[in-house]
Coordinates of C-alpha atoms in Angstrom, one line a residue:
M613 CA 23.3 -1.3 -6.6
D614 CA 27.0 -1.6 -7.1
I615 CA 28.4 2.0 -7.8
A616 CA 30.7 0.6 -10.6
T617 CA 28.0 -0.7 -12.5
D618 CA 26.1 2.4 -12.5
T619 CA 24.9 3.9 -15.8
P620 CA 24.8 7.5 -16.4
A621 CA 20.9 7.5 -16.0
T622 CA 21.6 6.1 -12.3
A623 CA 24.2 8.6 -11.6
T624 CA 22.1 11.6 -12.6
K625 CA 19.2 10.0 -10.5
R626 CA 21.4 9.7 -7.4
V627 CA 22.6 13.7 -7.8
Q628 CA 19.1 14.4 -8.1
I629 CA 18.1 12.5 -4.7
A630 CA 21.3 14.3 -3.0
F631 CA 19.6 17.8 -4.1
L632 CA 16.5 16.9 -2.8
N633 CA 17.5 15.4 0.5
W634 CA 19.8 18.5 0.9
G635 CA 16.6 20.7 0.2
H636 CA 14.6 19.0 2.9
A637 CA 17.2 19.5 5.4
I638 CA 17.3 23.1 4.4
D639 CA 13.4 23.5 4.3
H640 CA 12.9 22.5 8.0
F641 CA 16.3 24.3 9.0
V642 CA 15.2 27.7 8.0
L643 CA 11.9 27.4 9.6
G644 CA 13.3 26.4 12.7
I645 CA 15.5 29.4 13.2
Y646 CA 13.4 32.0 14.3
P647 CA 11.5 29.6 17.1
T648 CA 14.8 29.6 18.6
I649 CA 16.0 33.1 18.0
V650 CA 12.8 34.4 19.7
I651 CA 14.4 33.4 23.0
G652 CA 17.1 35.8 22.7
L653 CA 15.1 38.6 21.3
E654 CA 12.8 38.7 24.5
V655 CA 16.1 40.4 26.3
I656 CA 16.7 42.6 23.2
Y657 CA 13.2 44.2 22.2
H658 CA 11.8 43.6 25.9
R659 CA 8.8 41.9 24.8
P660 CA 7.2 38.6 26.0
Y661 CA 7.6 35.2 24.3
S662 CA 3.8 35.1 23.4
E663 CA 3.8 38.3 21.5
L664 CA 7.1 37.6 20.0
I665 CA 6.3 34.1 18.4
A666 CA 3.2 35.7 16.9
L667 CA 5.2 37.0 14.3
A668 CA 6.2 33.8 12.7
T669 CA 2.3 33.1 12.3
A670 CA 2.7 34.7 8.7
M671 CA 5.5 32.5 7.8
F672 CA 3.6 29.4 8.6
I673 CA 0.4 30.5 7.3
A674 CA 2.3 30.9 3.9
F675 CA 4.1 27.9 4.2
G676 CA 0.7 26.1 4.1
V677 CA -1.2 28.4 1.5
F678 CA 1.3 28.5 -1.0
S679 CA 1.9 25.1 -1.1
L680 CA -1.2 25.0 -3.5
P681 CA 0.0 27.0 -6.3
A682 CA 3.7 25.6 -5.7
G683 CA 2.1 22.0 -6.7
W684 CA 0.1 23.4 -9.7
L685 CA 2.9 25.0 -11.3
A686 CA 5.4 22.3 -11.1
D687 CA 3.1 19.8 -12.7
R688 CA 2.0 22.1 -15.1
W689 CA 5.3 24.1 -15.6
S690 CA 8.7 22.5 -14.2
R691 CA 9.6 20.8 -11.0
R692 CA 13.3 21.6 -11.6
N693 CA 12.4 25.2 -12.0
M694 CA 10.4 25.8 -8.8
M695 CA 13.3 23.9 -6.9
V696 CA 15.6 26.5 -8.1
A697 CA 13.0 29.1 -7.0
F698 CA 12.9 27.2 -3.4
F699 CA 16.8 27.3 -2.9
I700 CA 17.2 31.1 -4.0
G701 CA 14.0 32.7 -2.7
C702 CA 14.7 31.2 0.8
G703 CA 18.2 32.4 0.8
L704 CA 17.2 35.8 -0.1
S705 CA 14.0 35.8 2.5
L706 CA 16.9 34.8 5.2
A707 CA 19.0 37.9 4.0
A708 CA 16.0 40.2 4.4
A709 CA 15.4 38.5 7.9
A710 CA 19.2 39.1 8.7
F711 CA 19.0 42.8 7.7
A712 CA 15.7 43.8 9.7
P713 CA 15.7 47.1 11.1
N714 CA 12.9 46.1 13.2
M715 CA 10.0 43.8 13.9
P716 CA 7.5 44.5 11.0
V717 CA 10.1 44.1 8.5
M718 CA 11.2 40.8 10.3
A719 CA 7.5 39.6 10.0
A720 CA 7.6 40.4 6.3
A721 CA 10.7 38.7 5.6
L722 CA 9.6 35.5 7.7
F723 CA 6.3 35.6 5.4
A724 CA 8.6 35.6 2.2
L725 CA 10.3 32.7 3.7
G726 CA 7.4 30.6 4.4
V727 CA 6.2 31.4 0.4
F728 CA 9.4 30.1 -0.7
A729 CA 9.9 27.3 1.7
A730 CA 6.2 26.0 1.1
I731 CA 7.7 24.8 -2.4
Y732 CA 9.8 22.0 -0.9
H733 CA 7.2 19.4 -0.1
P734 CA 4.5 19.5 -3.0
V735 CA 7.4 19.4 -5.6
G736 CA 10.3 17.9 -4.0
M737 CA 8.0 14.7 -2.6
A738 CA 6.7 14.5 -5.8
M739 CA 10.1 14.5 -7.8
L740 CA 11.5 12.1 -5.2
I741 CA 8.8 9.5 -5.2
E742 CA 8.9 9.6 -9.2
I743 CA 12.9 9.1 -9.4
S744 CA 12.8 6.4 -6.3
Q745 CA 9.8 4.7 -7.3
A746 CA 8.7 5.2 -4.0
K747 CA 11.2 3.1 -2.3
G748 CA 10.6 3.2 1.6
R749 CA 14.3 3.2 2.4
V750 CA 14.9 6.4 0.2
L751 CA 12.2 8.0 1.4
A752 CA 13.0 7.5 4.9
F753 CA 16.5 9.0 4.4
N754 CA 14.9 12.0 3.0
G755 CA 12.9 12.1 6.0
V756 CA 15.8 11.9 8.2
C757 CA 17.6 14.6 6.3
G758 CA 14.3 16.9 7.0
N759 CA 14.6 15.8 10.6
F760 CA 18.3 16.4 10.9
G761 CA 17.5 20.2 9.5
V762 CA 15.0 20.6 12.2
A763 CA 17.4 19.1 14.9
L764 CA 20.1 21.1 13.8
A765 CA 18.3 24.3 13.6
A766 CA 17.8 24.9 17.0
G767 CA 21.7 23.7 18.1
I768 CA 23.2 25.8 15.1
T769 CA 20.9 28.8 15.6
G770 CA 21.8 29.0 19.2
I771 CA 25.4 28.7 18.5
L772 CA 25.8 31.4 15.8
A773 CA 23.7 33.4 17.9
S774 CA 25.6 33.1 20.8
W775 CA 28.9 33.7 19.1
F776 CA 28.2 36.1 16.2
G777 CA 24.9 37.5 17.0
W778 CA 21.2 36.7 16.2
R779 CA 21.7 38.4 12.5
A780 CA 24.2 35.8 11.6
A781 CA 22.1 33.0 12.4
F782 CA 20.0 34.2 9.2
L783 CA 22.8 35.4 7.1
V784 CA 25.0 32.1 7.0
P785 CA 22.1 29.9 6.1
A786 CA 21.1 32.7 3.4
V787 CA 24.7 32.6 1.6
I788 CA 24.2 28.4 1.7
C789 CA 20.7 28.6 0.3
V790 CA 21.7 30.7 -2.4
A791 CA 24.7 29.0 -3.5
T792 CA 22.9 25.8 -3.7
G793 CA 20.3 27.2 -5.9
F794 CA 22.8 28.2 -8.3
A795 CA 24.4 25.0 -8.3
Y796 CA 21.3 23.0 -8.8
R797 CA 20.4 25.0 -11.5
A798 CA 23.8 24.2 -13.2
I799 CA 24.0 20.6 -12.5
V800 CA 20.2 19.2 -12.9
A801 CA 18.6 19.3 -16.4
D802 CA 15.1 20.9 -17.0
D803 CA 12.4 18.7 -16.9
R804 CA 9.7 20.4 -18.8
H805 CA 9.6 18.2 -21.9
T806 CA 8.9 15.0 -19.6
I807 CA 5.5 16.3 -18.3
A808 CA 3.5 14.6 -21.2
Q809 CA 5.2 11.5 -20.2
R810 CA 3.9 11.1 -16.7
K811 CA 1.7 8.2 -15.6
K812 CA -1.7 9.2 -15.3
T813 CA -2.8 5.6 -13.4
A814 CA -2.4 5.3 -9.5
A815 CA -0.8 1.9 -8.2
V816 CA -3.7 1.3 -6.6
P817 CA -6.9 2.5 -8.1
L818 CA -10.2 3.6 -6.4
T819 CA -13.7 3.6 -6.8
P820 CA -15.3 7.0 -6.6
R821 CA -17.2 6.4 -3.4
A822 CA -13.5 4.9 -1.9
A823 CA -12.1 8.1 -3.3
I824 CA -14.3 10.4 -1.2
A825 CA -14.2 8.4 1.7
M826 CA -10.4 8.4 1.5
F827 CA -10.3 12.1 1.0
L828 CA -12.4 12.9 4.0
F829 CA -9.8 10.6 6.2
F830 CA -7.1 12.5 4.3
V831 CA -8.5 15.8 5.6
V832 CA -8.9 15.0 9.3
I833 CA -5.3 13.2 9.5
S834 CA -3.6 16.6 7.5
V835 CA -5.2 19.0 9.7
S836 CA -4.9 17.3 13.5
S837 CA -1.3 16.3 12.2
G838 CA -0.3 19.6 11.1
L839 CA -1.4 21.1 14.7
V840 CA 0.5 17.9 16.3
F841 CA 3.5 18.5 14.4
N842 CA 4.0 22.1 14.5
T843 CA 3.1 22.9 18.1
V844 CA 5.8 20.3 19.3
L845 CA 8.2 21.8 16.7
V846 CA 7.9 25.4 17.7
A847 CA 7.3 25.1 21.4
L848 CA 10.3 22.5 22.1
P849 CA 13.2 25.1 22.2
K850 CA 10.8 27.2 25.1
L851 CA 9.6 24.2 26.6
V852 CA 13.2 23.1 27.5
D853 CA 14.2 26.4 28.3
E854 CA 11.4 26.4 30.9
Q855 CA 12.5 22.8 32.4
L856 CA 16.3 24.1 32.8
G857 CA 15.3 27.3 34.3
D858 CA 17.6 30.3 34.8
T859 CA 20.9 28.4 34.6
A860 CA 21.0 27.5 30.9
N861 CA 22.1 29.5 28.0
L862 CA 20.6 29.6 24.5
T863 CA 23.3 26.9 23.4
I864 CA 22.2 24.4 25.8
V865 CA 18.5 24.8 25.4
G866 CA 19.8 24.4 21.5
G867 CA 21.5 21.2 22.1
L868 CA 19.1 19.5 24.4
A869 CA 16.2 20.5 21.7
T870 CA 18.7 18.9 19.2
A871 CA 18.9 15.7 20.6
V872 CA 15.2 15.4 21.2
F873 CA 14.5 15.8 17.4
L874 CA 17.5 13.4 16.5
C875 CA 15.3 10.7 17.9
G876 CA 13.2 11.0 14.9
A877 CA 15.8 10.4 12.5
L878 CA 16.4 6.8 14.6
A879 CA 12.9 6.2 14.0
Q880 CA 12.6 7.1 10.3
V881 CA 15.7 4.9 9.5
A882 CA 13.5 1.8 11.1
V883 CA 10.2 3.0 9.3
G884 CA 11.8 3.1 5.8
R885 CA 12.9 -0.4 6.5
L886 CA 9.8 -1.8 7.8
V887 CA 7.6 -0.1 5.1
E888 CA 9.2 -2.5 2.8
R889 CA 8.1 -5.5 4.8
F890 CA 4.5 -4.7 6.3
S891 CA 1.4 -3.0 4.9
A892 CA 1.9 0.8 4.9
P893 CA -1.5 1.5 6.2
M894 CA -1.0 -0.9 9.0
L895 CA 2.3 0.6 9.5
F896 CA 0.9 4.0 9.5
A897 CA -1.9 3.2 12.3
V898 CA 0.7 1.7 14.3
V899 CA 3.2 4.5 14.2
V900 CA 0.4 7.2 14.9
T901 CA -0.9 5.0 18.0
I902 CA 2.8 5.6 19.4
Q903 CA 2.5 9.1 19.0
F904 CA -0.4 9.8 20.6
A905 CA 0.8 7.8 23.3
G906 CA 4.1 9.9 23.7
V907 CA 2.1 13.1 23.6
L908 CA -0.5 12.0 26.2
L909 CA 2.6 10.9 28.3
A910 CA 4.2 14.2 27.8
S911 CA 0.9 16.1 28.9
H912 CA 1.2 14.5 32.4
A913 CA 5.3 14.4 33.0
T914 CA 7.7 17.0 33.9
G915 CA 11.4 17.1 34.1
A916 CA 13.4 14.4 32.6
M917 CA 10.4 12.1 32.2
L918 CA 8.9 15.0 30.0
L919 CA 11.8 14.9 27.7
V920 CA 11.8 11.0 27.5
S921 CA 8.3 11.3 26.6
L922 CA 8.8 14.3 23.8
A923 CA 11.6 12.3 22.4
I924 CA 9.1 9.2 21.7
A925 CA 6.3 11.5 20.6
M926 CA 9.1 13.3 18.2
A927 CA 10.1 10.0 16.8
A928 CA 6.6 9.0 15.9
I929 CA 5.6 12.2 14.8
Y930 CA 8.7 11.9 12.0
G931 CA 8.0 8.4 11.3
Q932 CA 4.3 8.9 10.3
V933 CA 5.2 11.6 7.9
T934 CA 7.5 8.9 6.0
V935 CA 4.8 6.3 6.0
G936 CA 2.2 8.9 5.1
D937 CA 4.1 9.9 2.0
I938 CA 4.1 6.4 0.9
V939 CA 0.5 5.6 1.5
V940 CA -0.6 8.8 -0.5
A941 CA 1.9 7.7 -3.6
R942 CA 0.2 4.4 -4.1
F943 CA -3.4 5.9 -4.5
T944 CA -2.1 8.9 -6.7
A945 CA -0.7 9.1 -10.2
D946 CA 2.4 10.6 -10.8
A947 CA 0.8 13.2 -13.5
W948 CA -1.2 15.0 -10.8
R949 CA 0.9 13.8 -7.7
G950 CA 2.6 17.5 -7.3
R951 CA -1.4 18.6 -6.7
I952 CA -2.0 15.8 -4.8
Y953 CA 0.8 16.4 -2.7
S954 CA 0.0 20.5 -2.4
V955 CA -3.2 19.7 -1.2
R956 CA -2.1 17.4 1.5
Y957 CA 0.6 20.2 2.8
F958 CA -1.7 23.0 2.4
L959 CA -4.3 21.2 5.0
N960 CA -1.0 20.1 7.1
F961 CA 0.7 23.4 7.3
T962 CA -2.2 25.8 7.2
S963 CA -3.3 24.2 10.3
S964 CA 0.4 24.4 11.3
A965 CA -0.1 28.0 11.1
G966 CA -2.6 28.2 13.9
A967 CA -0.2 26.3 16.2
V968 CA 1.7 29.6 16.4
G969 CA -1.2 31.2 17.9
L970 CA -2.6 28.4 19.7
I971 CA 0.9 28.4 21.8
A972 CA 0.9 31.9 22.6
F973 CA -2.9 31.9 23.4
L974 CA -2.6 28.5 25.6
H975 CA 0.9 29.5 27.4
D976 CA -0.2 32.6 28.6
R977 CA -3.3 31.2 30.4
G978 CA -1.8 27.4 31.5
G979 CA 1.6 27.4 30.5
F980 CA 2.7 24.2 28.5
A981 CA 1.1 22.0 30.6
L982 CA -2.1 23.2 28.9
V983 CA -0.6 23.5 25.6
L984 CA 0.5 19.7 25.8
A985 CA -2.9 18.7 26.8
V986 CA -4.5 20.2 24.0
I987 CA -2.3 18.5 21.3
A988 CA -2.9 15.3 23.0
V989 CA -6.5 16.0 22.2
C990 CA -5.6 17.0 18.6
A991 CA -3.2 13.5 18.5
G992 CA -6.1 11.4 19.5
I993 CA -8.2 13.0 16.6
M994 CA -5.4 12.0 14.1
L995 CA -5.3 8.6 15.5
A996 CA -9.1 8.0 15.1
G997 CA -8.6 9.3 11.2
V998 CA -5.6 7.3 10.6
Y999 CA -7.7 4.3 12.0
G1000 CA -10.4 4.9 9.5
F1001 CA -7.7 5.3 6.4
A1002 CA -5.8 2.3 7.1
G1003 CA -9.1 0.4 7.4
L1004 CA -10.2 1.6 4.1
A1005 CA -6.8 1.5 2.5
F1006 CA -6.4 -2.3 3.5
A1007 CA -10.0 -3.3 2.1
V1008 CA -9.3 -1.5 -1.1
E1009 CA -5.9 -3.7 -1.4
N1010 CA -7.4 -6.5 -0.4
R1011 CA -10.0 -6.3 -3.3
Q1012 CA -7.1 -5.4 -5.7
R1013 CA -5.3 -8.5 -5.1
T1014 CA -8.4 -10.8 -5.0
A1015 CA -9.4 -9.4 -8.5
V1016 CA -6.2 -10.1 -10.0
Q1017 CA -5.8 -13.6 -8.6
P1018 CA -6.2 -16.2 -11.5
A1019 CA -8.9 -18.3 -11.6
E1020 CA -8.5 -22.0 -10.5

């Protein structure tokens, strides 16, 4: 659309989408701070990595569990006001982490961060799909913004910690989050009056039997993808650190981790284009197949080949998130889409919380070779679930197309 012909309504939508894209970057950025900082805390607190990384468990549990009430409140109260709480709440939690005098207070601050960070996905994705009408390239760019948040978290956190101390790595993004929250509240109008106008019919209606089957596949996919996604996300900085040995500092580790994460951005741009041309369920299956191949290769690789295989896996991990959101949107109505996404992300991120404990447990017993081998199994389970989901979705869409064809 030509900017010169934009109506006020279109301009307003673009501003809302810009905030949602920025919010997605912030959401993943703030969750990636501690997994990088923890490498430096090993020296400060004289505790092993496995013990320090476990402090993030409460954060990731909250990130999953609190997505349920966040989606419910957004659908019943106000999606816009929930996003205000997301920005400001994340900022205040980061500030608490920056000034934490000891590890118990740090754990409490990380838990609070998980509570507020949980708001974005069920609420922000429901808003984005409603505003954009589920356009693939819009959702893909939003996914790229989230990927940049993950990618830049490692690099920027490493730089801030190296130059200004680890507390600055929390405090700088805290100020940015709070400022964004106040700007969002001032610019974006309240939406409580629009709740009754939301559509109550999905783009692709399901029979009760098909809905139950899809839900079961949905559970398997969400749980297994959460384990794969978060294990790679949390473990990557330390994995790179181990590959480089004692010669690299935190800035180099963060920079290489950032390069791997950025591969996901390129994949999401491509997926956003492809999903507008091909069947979303079938594309979902293809991308997850590549994810499985990347993780499997990583579990047997070392050195440069390990980084290459992780880059392939990371590209597919973020690509499948974009396609998965579009597939879910096609089978759910806008009126309760926030609640549906809250269930999706509850399952996804609650299982993600287990990834932190899983890393600590497996790393002590077999290093990252064992961690990656177990994640390859999880990726295989997810692949089976996606094949089943895609096959059922394709059959449902086929029946709908046949039903609406005019009689000859």
